[in-house]
Coordinates of C-alpha atoms in Angstrom, one line a residue:
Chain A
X91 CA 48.0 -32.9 -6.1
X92 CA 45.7 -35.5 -5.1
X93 CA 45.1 -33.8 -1.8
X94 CA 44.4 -30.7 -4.0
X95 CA 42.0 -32.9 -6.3
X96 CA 40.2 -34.5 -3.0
X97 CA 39.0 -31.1 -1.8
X98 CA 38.4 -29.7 -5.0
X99 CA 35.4 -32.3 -5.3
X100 CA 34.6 -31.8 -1.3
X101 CA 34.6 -27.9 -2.1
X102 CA 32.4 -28.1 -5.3
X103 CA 29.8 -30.2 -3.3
X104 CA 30.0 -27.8 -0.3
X105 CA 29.5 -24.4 -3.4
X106 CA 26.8 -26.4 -4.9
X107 CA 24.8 -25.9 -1.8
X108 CA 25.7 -22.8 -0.5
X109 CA 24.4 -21.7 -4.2
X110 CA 21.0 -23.4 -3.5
X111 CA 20.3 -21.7 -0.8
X112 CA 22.5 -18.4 -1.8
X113 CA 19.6 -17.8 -4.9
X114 CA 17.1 -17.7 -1.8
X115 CA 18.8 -14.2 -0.8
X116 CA 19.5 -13.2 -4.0
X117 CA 16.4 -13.3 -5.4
X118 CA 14.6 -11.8 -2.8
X119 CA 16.9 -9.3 -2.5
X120 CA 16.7 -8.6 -6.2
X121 CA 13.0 -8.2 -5.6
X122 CA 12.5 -6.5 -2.5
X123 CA 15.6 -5.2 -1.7
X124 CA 15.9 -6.8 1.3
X125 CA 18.1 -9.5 3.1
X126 CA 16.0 -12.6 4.2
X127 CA 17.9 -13.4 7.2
X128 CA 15.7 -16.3 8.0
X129 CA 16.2 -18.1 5.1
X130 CA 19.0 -20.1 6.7
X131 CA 16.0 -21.3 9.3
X132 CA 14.1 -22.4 5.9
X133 CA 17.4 -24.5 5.0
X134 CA 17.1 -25.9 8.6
X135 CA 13.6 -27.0 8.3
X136 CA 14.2 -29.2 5.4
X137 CA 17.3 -30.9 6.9
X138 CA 15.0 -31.3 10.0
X139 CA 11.9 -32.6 7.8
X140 CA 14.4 -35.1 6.3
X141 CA 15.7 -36.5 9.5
X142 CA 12.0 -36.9 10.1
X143 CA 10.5 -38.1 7.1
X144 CA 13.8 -40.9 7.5
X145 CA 13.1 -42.0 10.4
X146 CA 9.8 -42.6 10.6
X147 CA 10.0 -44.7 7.4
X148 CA 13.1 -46.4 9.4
X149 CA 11.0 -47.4 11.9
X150 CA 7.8 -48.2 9.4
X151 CA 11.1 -51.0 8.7
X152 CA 11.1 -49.1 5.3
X153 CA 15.1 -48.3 4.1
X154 CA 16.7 -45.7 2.2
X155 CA 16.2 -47.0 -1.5
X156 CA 16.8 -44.4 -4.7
X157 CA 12.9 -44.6 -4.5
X158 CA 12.6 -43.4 -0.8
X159 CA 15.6 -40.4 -1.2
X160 CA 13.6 -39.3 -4.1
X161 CA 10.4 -38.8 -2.1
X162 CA 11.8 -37.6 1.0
X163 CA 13.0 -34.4 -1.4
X164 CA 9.6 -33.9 -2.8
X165 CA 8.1 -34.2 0.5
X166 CA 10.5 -31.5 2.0
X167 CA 10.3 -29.1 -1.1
X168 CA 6.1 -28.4 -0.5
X169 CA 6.8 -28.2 3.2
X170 CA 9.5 -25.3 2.9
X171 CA 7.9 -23.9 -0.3
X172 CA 5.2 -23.3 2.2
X173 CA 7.7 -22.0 5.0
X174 CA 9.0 -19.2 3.0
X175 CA 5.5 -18.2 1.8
X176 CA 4.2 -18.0 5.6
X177 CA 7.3 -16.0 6.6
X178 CA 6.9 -13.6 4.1
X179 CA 3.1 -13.0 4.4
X180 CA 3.5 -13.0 8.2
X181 CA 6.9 -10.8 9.2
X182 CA 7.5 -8.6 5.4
X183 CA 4.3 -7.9 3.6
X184 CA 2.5 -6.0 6.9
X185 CA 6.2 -4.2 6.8
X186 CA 6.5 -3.1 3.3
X187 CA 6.2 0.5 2.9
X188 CA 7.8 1.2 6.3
X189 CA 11.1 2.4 6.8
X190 CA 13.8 0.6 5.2
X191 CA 15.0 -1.1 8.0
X192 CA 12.2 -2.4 9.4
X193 CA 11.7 -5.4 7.7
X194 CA 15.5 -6.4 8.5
X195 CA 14.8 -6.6 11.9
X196 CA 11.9 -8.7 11.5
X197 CA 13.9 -11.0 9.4
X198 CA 16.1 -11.7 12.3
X199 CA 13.2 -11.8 14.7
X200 CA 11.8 -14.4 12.0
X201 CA 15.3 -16.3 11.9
X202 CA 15.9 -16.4 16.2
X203 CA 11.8 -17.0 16.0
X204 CA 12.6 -20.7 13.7
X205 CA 15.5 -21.4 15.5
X206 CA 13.7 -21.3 19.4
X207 CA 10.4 -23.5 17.6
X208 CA 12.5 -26.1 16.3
X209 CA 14.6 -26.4 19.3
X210 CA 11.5 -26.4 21.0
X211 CA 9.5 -29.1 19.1
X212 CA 13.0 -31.0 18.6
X213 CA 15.4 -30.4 20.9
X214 CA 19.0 -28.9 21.5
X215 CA 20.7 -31.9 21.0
X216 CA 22.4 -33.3 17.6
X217 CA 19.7 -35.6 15.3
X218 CA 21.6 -38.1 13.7
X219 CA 20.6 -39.9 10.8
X220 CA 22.1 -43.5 9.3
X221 CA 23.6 -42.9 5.9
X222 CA 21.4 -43.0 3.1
X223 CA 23.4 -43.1 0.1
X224 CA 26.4 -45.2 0.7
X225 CA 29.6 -45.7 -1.4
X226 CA 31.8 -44.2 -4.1
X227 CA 34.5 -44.4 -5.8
X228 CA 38.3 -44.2 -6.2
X229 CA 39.0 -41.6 -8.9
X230 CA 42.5 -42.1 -8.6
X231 CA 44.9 -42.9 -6.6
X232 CA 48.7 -42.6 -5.6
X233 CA 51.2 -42.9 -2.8
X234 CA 49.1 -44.2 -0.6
X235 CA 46.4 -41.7 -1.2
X236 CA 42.9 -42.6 -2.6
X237 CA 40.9 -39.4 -4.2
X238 CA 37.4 -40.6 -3.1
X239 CA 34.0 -39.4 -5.2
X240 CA 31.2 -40.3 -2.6
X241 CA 27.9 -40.8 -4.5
X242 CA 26.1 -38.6 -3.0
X243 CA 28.6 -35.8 -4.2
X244 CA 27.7 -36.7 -7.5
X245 CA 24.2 -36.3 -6.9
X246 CA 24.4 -33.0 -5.3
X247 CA 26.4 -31.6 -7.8
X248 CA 24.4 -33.0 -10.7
X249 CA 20.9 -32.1 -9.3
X250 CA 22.5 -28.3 -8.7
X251 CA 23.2 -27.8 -11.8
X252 CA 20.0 -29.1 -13.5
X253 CA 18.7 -26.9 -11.0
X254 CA 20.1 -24.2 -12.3
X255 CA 19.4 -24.8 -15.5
X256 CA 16.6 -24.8 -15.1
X257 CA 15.7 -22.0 -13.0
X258 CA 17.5 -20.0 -15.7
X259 CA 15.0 -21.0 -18.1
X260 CA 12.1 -20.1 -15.6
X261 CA 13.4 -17.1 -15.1
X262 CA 14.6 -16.1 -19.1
X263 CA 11.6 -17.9 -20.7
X264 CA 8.8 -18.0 -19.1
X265 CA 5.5 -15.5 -17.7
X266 CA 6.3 -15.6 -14.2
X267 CA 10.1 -15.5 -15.1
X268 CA 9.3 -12.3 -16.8
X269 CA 6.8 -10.5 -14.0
X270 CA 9.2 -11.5 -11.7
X271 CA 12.3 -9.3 -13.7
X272 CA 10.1 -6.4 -14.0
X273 CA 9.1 -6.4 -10.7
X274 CA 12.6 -6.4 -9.8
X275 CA 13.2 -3.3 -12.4
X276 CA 10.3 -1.6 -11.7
X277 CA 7.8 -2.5 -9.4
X278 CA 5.5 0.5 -9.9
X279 CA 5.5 0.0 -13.8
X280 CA 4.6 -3.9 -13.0
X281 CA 1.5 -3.0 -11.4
X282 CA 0.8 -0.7 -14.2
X283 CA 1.1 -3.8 -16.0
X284 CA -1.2 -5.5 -14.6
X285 CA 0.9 -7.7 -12.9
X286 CA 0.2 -9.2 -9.5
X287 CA 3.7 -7.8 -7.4
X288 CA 2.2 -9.4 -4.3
X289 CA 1.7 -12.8 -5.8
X290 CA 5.1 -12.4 -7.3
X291 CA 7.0 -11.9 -4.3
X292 CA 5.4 -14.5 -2.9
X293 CA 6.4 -17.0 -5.5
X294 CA 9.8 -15.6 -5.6
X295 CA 9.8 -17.0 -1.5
X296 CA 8.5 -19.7 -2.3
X297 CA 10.9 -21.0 -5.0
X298 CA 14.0 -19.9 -3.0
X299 CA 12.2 -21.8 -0.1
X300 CA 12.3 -24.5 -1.8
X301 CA 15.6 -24.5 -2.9
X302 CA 17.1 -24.2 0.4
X303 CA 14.5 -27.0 1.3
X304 CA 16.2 -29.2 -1.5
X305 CA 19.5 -27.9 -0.5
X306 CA 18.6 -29.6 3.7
X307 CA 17.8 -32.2 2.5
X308 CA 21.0 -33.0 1.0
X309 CA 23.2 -32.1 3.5
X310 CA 21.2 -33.6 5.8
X311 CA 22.2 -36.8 3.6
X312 CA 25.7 -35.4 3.3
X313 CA 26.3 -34.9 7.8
X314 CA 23.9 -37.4 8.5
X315 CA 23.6 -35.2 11.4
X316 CA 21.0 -32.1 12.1
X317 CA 20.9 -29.4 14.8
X318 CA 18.4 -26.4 15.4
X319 CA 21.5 -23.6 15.2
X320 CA 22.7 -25.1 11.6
X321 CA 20.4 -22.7 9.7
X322 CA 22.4 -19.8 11.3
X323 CA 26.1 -20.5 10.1
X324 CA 24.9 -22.1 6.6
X325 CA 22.5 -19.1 6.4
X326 CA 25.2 -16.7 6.6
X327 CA 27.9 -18.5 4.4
X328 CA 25.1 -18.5 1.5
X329 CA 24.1 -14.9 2.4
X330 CA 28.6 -14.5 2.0
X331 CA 28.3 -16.3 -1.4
X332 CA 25.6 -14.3 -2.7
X333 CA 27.1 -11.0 -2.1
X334 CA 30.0 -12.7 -3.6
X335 CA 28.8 -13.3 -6.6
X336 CA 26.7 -9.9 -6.7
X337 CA 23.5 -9.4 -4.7
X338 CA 20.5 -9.5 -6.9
X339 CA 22.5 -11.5 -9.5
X340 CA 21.2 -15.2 -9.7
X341 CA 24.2 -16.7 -11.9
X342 CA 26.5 -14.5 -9.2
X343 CA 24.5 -16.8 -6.5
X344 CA 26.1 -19.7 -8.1
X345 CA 29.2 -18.5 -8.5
X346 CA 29.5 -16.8 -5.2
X347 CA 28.8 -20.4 -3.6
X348 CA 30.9 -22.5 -5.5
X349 CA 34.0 -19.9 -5.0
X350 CA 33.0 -20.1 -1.3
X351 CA 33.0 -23.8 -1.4
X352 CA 36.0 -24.0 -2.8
X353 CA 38.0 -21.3 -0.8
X354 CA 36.5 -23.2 2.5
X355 CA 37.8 -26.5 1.4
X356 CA 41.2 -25.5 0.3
X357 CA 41.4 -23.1 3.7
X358 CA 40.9 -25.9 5.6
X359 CA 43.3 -28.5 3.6
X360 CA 46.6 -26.3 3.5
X361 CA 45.6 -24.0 6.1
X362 CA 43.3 -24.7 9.6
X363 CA 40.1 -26.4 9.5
X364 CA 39.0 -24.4 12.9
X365 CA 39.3 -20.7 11.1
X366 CA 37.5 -21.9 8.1
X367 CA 34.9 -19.4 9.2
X368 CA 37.2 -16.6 9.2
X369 CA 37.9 -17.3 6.1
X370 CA 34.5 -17.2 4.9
X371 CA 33.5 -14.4 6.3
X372 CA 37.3 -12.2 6.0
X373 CA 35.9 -12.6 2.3
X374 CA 32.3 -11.2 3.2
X375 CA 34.7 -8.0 4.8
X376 CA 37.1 -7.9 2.3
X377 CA 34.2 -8.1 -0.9
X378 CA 32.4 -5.8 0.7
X379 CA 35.2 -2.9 1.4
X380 CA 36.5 -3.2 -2.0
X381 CA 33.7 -4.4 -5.0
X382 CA 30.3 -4.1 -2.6
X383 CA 28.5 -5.0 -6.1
X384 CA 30.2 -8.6 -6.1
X385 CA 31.7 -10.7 -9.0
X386 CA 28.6 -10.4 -11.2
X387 CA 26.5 -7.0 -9.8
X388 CA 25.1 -4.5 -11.3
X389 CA 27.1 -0.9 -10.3
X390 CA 24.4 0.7 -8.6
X391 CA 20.7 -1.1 -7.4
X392 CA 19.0 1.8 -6.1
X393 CA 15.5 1.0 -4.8
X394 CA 12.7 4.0 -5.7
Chain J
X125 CA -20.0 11.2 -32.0
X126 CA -18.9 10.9 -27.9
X127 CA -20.2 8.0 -26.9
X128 CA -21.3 6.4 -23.5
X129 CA -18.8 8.0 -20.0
X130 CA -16.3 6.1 -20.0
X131 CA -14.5 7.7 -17.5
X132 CA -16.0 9.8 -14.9
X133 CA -14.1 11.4 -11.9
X134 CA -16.1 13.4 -9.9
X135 CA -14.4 16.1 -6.5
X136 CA -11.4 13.7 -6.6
X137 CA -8.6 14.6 -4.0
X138 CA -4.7 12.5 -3.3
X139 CA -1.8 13.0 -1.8
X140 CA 2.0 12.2 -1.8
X141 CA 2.7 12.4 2.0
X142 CA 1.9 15.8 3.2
X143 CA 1.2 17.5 -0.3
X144 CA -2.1 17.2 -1.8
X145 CA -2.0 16.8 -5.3
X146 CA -5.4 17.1 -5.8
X147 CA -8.0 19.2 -5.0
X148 CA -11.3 18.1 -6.0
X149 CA -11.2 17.1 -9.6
X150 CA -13.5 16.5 -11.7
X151 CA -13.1 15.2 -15.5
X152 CA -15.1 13.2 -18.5
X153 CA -14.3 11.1 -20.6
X154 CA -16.5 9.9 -23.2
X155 CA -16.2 6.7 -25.4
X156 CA -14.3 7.4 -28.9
X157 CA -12.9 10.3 -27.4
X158 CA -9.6 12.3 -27.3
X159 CA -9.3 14.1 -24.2
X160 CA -6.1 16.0 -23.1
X161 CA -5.2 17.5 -19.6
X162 CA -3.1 20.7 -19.9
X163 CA -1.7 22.6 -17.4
X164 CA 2.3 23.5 -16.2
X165 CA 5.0 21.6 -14.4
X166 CA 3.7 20.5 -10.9
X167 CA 0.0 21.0 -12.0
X168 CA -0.8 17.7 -10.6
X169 CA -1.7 16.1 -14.1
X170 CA 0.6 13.3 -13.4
X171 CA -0.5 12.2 -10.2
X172 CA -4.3 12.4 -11.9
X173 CA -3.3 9.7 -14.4
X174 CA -1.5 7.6 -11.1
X175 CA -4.7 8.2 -9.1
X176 CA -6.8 7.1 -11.9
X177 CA -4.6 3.7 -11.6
X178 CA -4.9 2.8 -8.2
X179 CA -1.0 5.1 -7.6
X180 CA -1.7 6.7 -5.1
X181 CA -4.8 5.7 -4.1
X182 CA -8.0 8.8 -4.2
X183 CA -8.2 10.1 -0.5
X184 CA -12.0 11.5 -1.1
X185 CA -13.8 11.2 -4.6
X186 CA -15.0 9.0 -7.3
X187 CA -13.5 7.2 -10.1
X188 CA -16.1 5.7 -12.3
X189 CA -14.5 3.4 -15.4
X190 CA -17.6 2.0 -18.1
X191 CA -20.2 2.7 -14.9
X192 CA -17.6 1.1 -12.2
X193 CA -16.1 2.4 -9.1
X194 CA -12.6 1.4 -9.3
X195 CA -11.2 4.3 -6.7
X196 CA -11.2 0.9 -3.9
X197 CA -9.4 -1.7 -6.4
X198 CA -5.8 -2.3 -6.5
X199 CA -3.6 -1.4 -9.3
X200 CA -2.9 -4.1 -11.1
X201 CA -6.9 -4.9 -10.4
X202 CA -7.3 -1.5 -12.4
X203 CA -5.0 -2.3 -15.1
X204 CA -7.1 -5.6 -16.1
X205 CA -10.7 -3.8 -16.5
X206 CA -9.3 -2.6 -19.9
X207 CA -7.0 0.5 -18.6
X208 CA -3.4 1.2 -19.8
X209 CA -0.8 3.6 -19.0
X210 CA 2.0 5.0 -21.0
X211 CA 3.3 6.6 -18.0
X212 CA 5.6 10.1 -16.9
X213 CA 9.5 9.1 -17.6
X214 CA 8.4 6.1 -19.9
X215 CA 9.3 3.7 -17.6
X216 CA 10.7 1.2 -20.0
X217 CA 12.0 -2.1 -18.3
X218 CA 15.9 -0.8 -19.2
X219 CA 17.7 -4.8 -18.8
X220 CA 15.1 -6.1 -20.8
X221 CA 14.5 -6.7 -24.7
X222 CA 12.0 -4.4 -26.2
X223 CA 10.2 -7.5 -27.5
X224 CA 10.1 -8.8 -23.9
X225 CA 8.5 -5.2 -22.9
X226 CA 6.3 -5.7 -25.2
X227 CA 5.5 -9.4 -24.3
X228 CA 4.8 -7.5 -20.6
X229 CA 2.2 -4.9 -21.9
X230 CA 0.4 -8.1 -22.7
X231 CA 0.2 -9.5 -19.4
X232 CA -3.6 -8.6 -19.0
X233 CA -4.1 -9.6 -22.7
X234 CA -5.9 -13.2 -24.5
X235 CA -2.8 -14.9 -25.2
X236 CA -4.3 -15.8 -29.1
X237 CA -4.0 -12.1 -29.7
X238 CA 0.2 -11.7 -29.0
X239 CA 1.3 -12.0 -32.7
X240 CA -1.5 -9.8 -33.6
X241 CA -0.6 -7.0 -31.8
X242 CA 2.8 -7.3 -31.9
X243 CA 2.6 -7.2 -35.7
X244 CA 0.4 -4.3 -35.1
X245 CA 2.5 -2.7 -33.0
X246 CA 5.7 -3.1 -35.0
X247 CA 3.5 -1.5 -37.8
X248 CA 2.7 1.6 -36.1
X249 CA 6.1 1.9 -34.7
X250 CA 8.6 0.0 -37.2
X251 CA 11.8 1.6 -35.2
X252 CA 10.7 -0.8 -32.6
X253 CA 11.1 -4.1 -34.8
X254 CA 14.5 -2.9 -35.7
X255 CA 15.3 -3.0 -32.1
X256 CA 13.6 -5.9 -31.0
X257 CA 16.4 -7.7 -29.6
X258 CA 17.6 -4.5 -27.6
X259 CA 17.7 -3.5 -24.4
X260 CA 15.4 -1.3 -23.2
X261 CA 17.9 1.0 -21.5
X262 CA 19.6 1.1 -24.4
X263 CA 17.2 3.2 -26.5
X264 CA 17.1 6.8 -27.4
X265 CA 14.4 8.8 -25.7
X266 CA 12.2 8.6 -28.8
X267 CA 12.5 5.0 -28.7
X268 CA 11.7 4.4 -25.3
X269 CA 8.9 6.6 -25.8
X270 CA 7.5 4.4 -28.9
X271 CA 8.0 1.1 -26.6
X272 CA 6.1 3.1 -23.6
X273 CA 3.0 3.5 -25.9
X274 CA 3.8 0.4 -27.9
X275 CA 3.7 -1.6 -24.3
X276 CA 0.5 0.1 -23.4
X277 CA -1.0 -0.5 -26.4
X278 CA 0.0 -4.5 -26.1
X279 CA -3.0 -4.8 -23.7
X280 CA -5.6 -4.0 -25.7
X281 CA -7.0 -1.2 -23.6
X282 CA -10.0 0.3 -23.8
X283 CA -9.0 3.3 -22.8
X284 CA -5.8 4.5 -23.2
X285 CA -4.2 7.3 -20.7
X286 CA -0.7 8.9 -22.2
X287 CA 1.4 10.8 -19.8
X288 CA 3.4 13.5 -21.6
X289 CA 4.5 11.1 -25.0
X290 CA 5.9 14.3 -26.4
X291 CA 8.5 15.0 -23.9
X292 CA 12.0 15.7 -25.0
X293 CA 11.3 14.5 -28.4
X294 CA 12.6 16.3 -31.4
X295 CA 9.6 18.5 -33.4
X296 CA 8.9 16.0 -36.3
X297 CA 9.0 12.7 -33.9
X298 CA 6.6 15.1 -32.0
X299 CA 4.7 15.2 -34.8
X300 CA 4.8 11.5 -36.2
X301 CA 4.0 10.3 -32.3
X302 CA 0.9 12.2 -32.1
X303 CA -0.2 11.3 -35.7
X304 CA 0.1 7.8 -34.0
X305 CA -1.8 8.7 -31.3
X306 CA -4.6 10.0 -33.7
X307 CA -4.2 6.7 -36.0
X308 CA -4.7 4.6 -32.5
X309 CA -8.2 6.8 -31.9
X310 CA -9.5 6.9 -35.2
X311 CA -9.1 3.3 -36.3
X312 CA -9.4 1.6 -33.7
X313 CA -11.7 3.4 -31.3
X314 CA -9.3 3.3 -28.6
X315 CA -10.3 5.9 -26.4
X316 CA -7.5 8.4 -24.9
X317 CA -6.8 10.8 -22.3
X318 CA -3.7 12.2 -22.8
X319 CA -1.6 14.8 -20.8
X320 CA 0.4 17.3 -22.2
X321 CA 2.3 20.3 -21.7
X322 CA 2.4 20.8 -25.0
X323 CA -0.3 22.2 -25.3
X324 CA -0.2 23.3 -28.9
X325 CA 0.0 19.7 -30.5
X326 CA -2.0 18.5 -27.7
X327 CA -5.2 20.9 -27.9
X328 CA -4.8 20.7 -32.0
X329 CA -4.9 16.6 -31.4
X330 CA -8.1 16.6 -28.7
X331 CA -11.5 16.9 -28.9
X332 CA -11.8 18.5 -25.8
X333 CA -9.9 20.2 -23.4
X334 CA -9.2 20.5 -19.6
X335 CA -6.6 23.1 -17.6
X336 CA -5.4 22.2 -14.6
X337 CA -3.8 24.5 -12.0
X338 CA -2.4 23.5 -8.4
X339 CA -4.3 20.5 -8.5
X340 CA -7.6 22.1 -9.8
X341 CA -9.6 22.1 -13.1
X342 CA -9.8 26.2 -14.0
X343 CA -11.2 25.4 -17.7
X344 CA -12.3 23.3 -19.8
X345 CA -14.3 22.7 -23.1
X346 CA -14.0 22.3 -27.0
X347 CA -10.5 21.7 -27.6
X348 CA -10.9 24.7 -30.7
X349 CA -12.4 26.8 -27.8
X350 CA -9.2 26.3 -25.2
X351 CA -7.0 27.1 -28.2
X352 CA -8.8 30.4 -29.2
X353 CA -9.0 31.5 -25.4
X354 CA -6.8 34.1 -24.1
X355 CA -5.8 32.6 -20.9
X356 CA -4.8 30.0 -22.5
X357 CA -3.2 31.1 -25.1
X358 CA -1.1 33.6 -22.5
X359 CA -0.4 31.0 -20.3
X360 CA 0.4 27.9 -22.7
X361 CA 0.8 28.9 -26.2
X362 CA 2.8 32.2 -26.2
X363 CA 6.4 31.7 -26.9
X364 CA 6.4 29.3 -30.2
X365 CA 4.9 25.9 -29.9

């Protein structure tokens, strides 16, 4: 039971970030109607800008206070913001319009494109990082066996779901929350609105960007370690989660990626930590043969 | 009574991929005025009204708006210089409120103005405060139709183009829509061009007239003059209206 309690907690950190960066595809999806495949790079780039950002004020002799985390995240948030709006601008925009898969490809031009320049600029190897938010606590423990609450899981968590809170309230209550729905509904009748789609989509990349940005920079905190090819595997279990939960559907985004947090975790604890990918991704198969719309999807999103 | 041109469109031609829509047409609209487009299925009178807005965009011609050329802008550019569109198939934003539609059609609007108008718009349309927590998908055709014009209307346009408002709608919310429509012109100088194929209603409605015809203007004038004429009373008015 404890063991069961222990990687409940590790799985419900893990969800909390796949659903960051999950609401990255989701969203664009919802408003273009395609799959950003290098938003997992975007995640990458704020992991990367954190290992950065720490270790230049390491060797300024500056260490990780509350302060200095803070900062770090809304140093990496403007940085991937601006990311996602580049990407889009430079490998969508020119393609929308063309043939439906044309932009698809680009994506994963875009995605192999991040993860050469990084390895490039950074290198192949691992980038480690000391720990920057030590200690926890012992939530309970018996026989022998502690149930451990790390900090930092706390913070994830919490932060994820003022997130989300928050972006629901964007999204429900507010003018760009609104131009960005009908965009998504009807992105002919937006424009007869009035509405700037252009400038929508791109804030839709840009927010999702800098999600995912948040969402590096905490497992960057989380591993304490960084490599170039990260983007791909966390990229794809977030792009698992959000068709989970229902493409297009931002609460399914969060759902999809805490379910997939927690199936990953308990996978690994009763059965084998080294197919905890075929797991994952047997549920990508298995979602997609038998509810394609996901947990929270709408029957039918047909694009005109 | 017409005022200054409000709208002038002078040889203009469009396409959807290989079809041209549009042959060279030319059309007036004066200031104050009710203008309706007549003409059968396939005419091209939708694709005017999407042409007009930047949807698709004019291959050769002129679109002059209050002394403007707006044939170069882009749509939502359009829909800001005092233009709204009630448009073919409503259009209604179906998983969202009719009250958040309506908060939409304001996009281009002064913000000080939103309880105004909405109070105004609830006025001229009361089904549509009834429903106001609805969703817009969720509304009977007539409804939708309301909320189309209703949305429109939210933007305080100057001019005002209608795409078809009577369509599918039984006879007396045929009726009480284009009294509306008349209300809209008369007391508040909102100038319309509307597009029918009803012509009946719409020629009874307009001030004047135009026919189109594969994408062609064949006649136009006094709306009393389109009704009394033969050819179009043989080709749009026989059978009941």
């Amino acid at each position: 039971m404890e063991y069961f309690l222990q990687q409940a907690i590790n799985g419900l950190t893990l969800g909390a970030i796949y659903g960051l960066i999950a609401i990255g595809y989701t969203m664009v999806y919802g408003i273009i109607g395609m799959i950003n495949f290098a938003h997992g790079e975007v995640f990458m780039i704020g992991s990367f800008l954190t290992v950065i950002f720490i270790t230049v004020l390491g060797s300024l002799g500056i260490h990780p206070t509350f302060t200095i985390i803070a900062l770090v995240l809304l140093l990496v948030i403007p940085f991937t913001g601006v990311w996602g709006w580049s990407i889009e601008r430079a490998a969508y925009r020119p393609l929308r319009g063309s043939f439906r898969l044309a932009p698809l490809i680009s994506a994963i031009g875009m995605s192999i494109f991040l993860q050469n320049l990084v390895q490039f600029l950074q290198g192949a190897r691992n980038k480690p990082i000391p720990v920057v938010v030590p200690g926890g606590f012992t939530l309970v423990e018996s026989d022998g066996f502690p149930v451990q609450v790390r900090w930092l899981q706390i913070v994830i968590v919490v932060m994820t779901v003022a997130l989300m809170i928050g972006l629901t309230t964007l999204i429900h209550r507010t003018r760009f929350g609104r131009a960005q729905r009908a965009c998504e509904q009807d992105m002919k009748m937006a424009m007869l609105l009035g509405i700037d789609v252009n400038r929508t989509i791109s804030a839709t990349f840009v927010l999702g960007a800098g999600l995912a940005g948040i969402a590096g920079v905490m497992v960057a905190y989380y591993y304490n370690v960084v490599n170039f090819y990260d983007g791909f595997l966390a990229g794809l279990k977030a792009f698992t989660a959000a068709v989970l939960g229902g493409i297009g559907s931002v609460p399914g985004a969060m759902l999809g990626g805490l379910l997939l947090g927690l199936i990953e975790a308990m996978w690994s604890a009763y059965f084998s930590i080294e197919y905890k990918d075929f797991a994952a991704f047997s549920i990508l198969v298995l979602v997609l043969i038998f509810r394609p719309t996901g947990i929270l999807g709408r029957p039918e999103i047909e694009k005109v | 009574m017409p005022g200054f041109p409000m709208l002038e469109v002078r040889g203009l031609h469009a396409r959807y991929g290989a079809i041209e829509a549009l042959r060279g047409v030319d059309i007036d609209v004066a200031q104050g005025e009710i203008v309706t487009l007549i003409g059968a299925n396939g005419a091209g009178k939708s694709t005017l009204l999407m042409t007009i807005c930047g949807q698709p965009r004019a291959s050769a011609g002129s679109i002059r708006y209050e002394g403007r050329d707006i044939a170069g802008l882009a749509t939502f550019e359009i829909m800001r210089l005092g233009i709204a569109q009630s448009p073919e198939g409503r259009r209604v934003f179906p998983r969202m409120t009719v009250e958040e539609n309506l908060k939409l059609g304001a996009t281009v609007a002064d913000v000080k103005h939103y309880d105004a108008d909405l109070a105004r718009v609830y006025k001229l349309f009361p089904r549509l405060e009834e429903r106001r927590a609805q969703r817009g998908g969720t509304l009977s055709g007539g409804e939708q139709q309301m909320l189309a014009i209703g949305r429109a209307l939210m933007g305080r346009p100057r001019l005002l183009l209608l795409d078809e408002p009577s369509l599918g709608l039984a006879p007396m919310l045929v009726k009480q829509i284009f009294a509306t429509i008349r209300e809209i012109n008369a007391a508040e100088g909102v100038t319309i061009f509307l597009v029918e194929q009803n012509a009946y209603h719409a020629l009874r409605l307009a001030h004047r007239g135009y026919v189109m015809v594969n994408g062609r203007i064949t006649l136009a004038g006094p709306a009393s003059d389109l009704l009394a004429n033969p050819e179009v009373r043989a080709a749009y008015l026989e059978g009941g209206h």
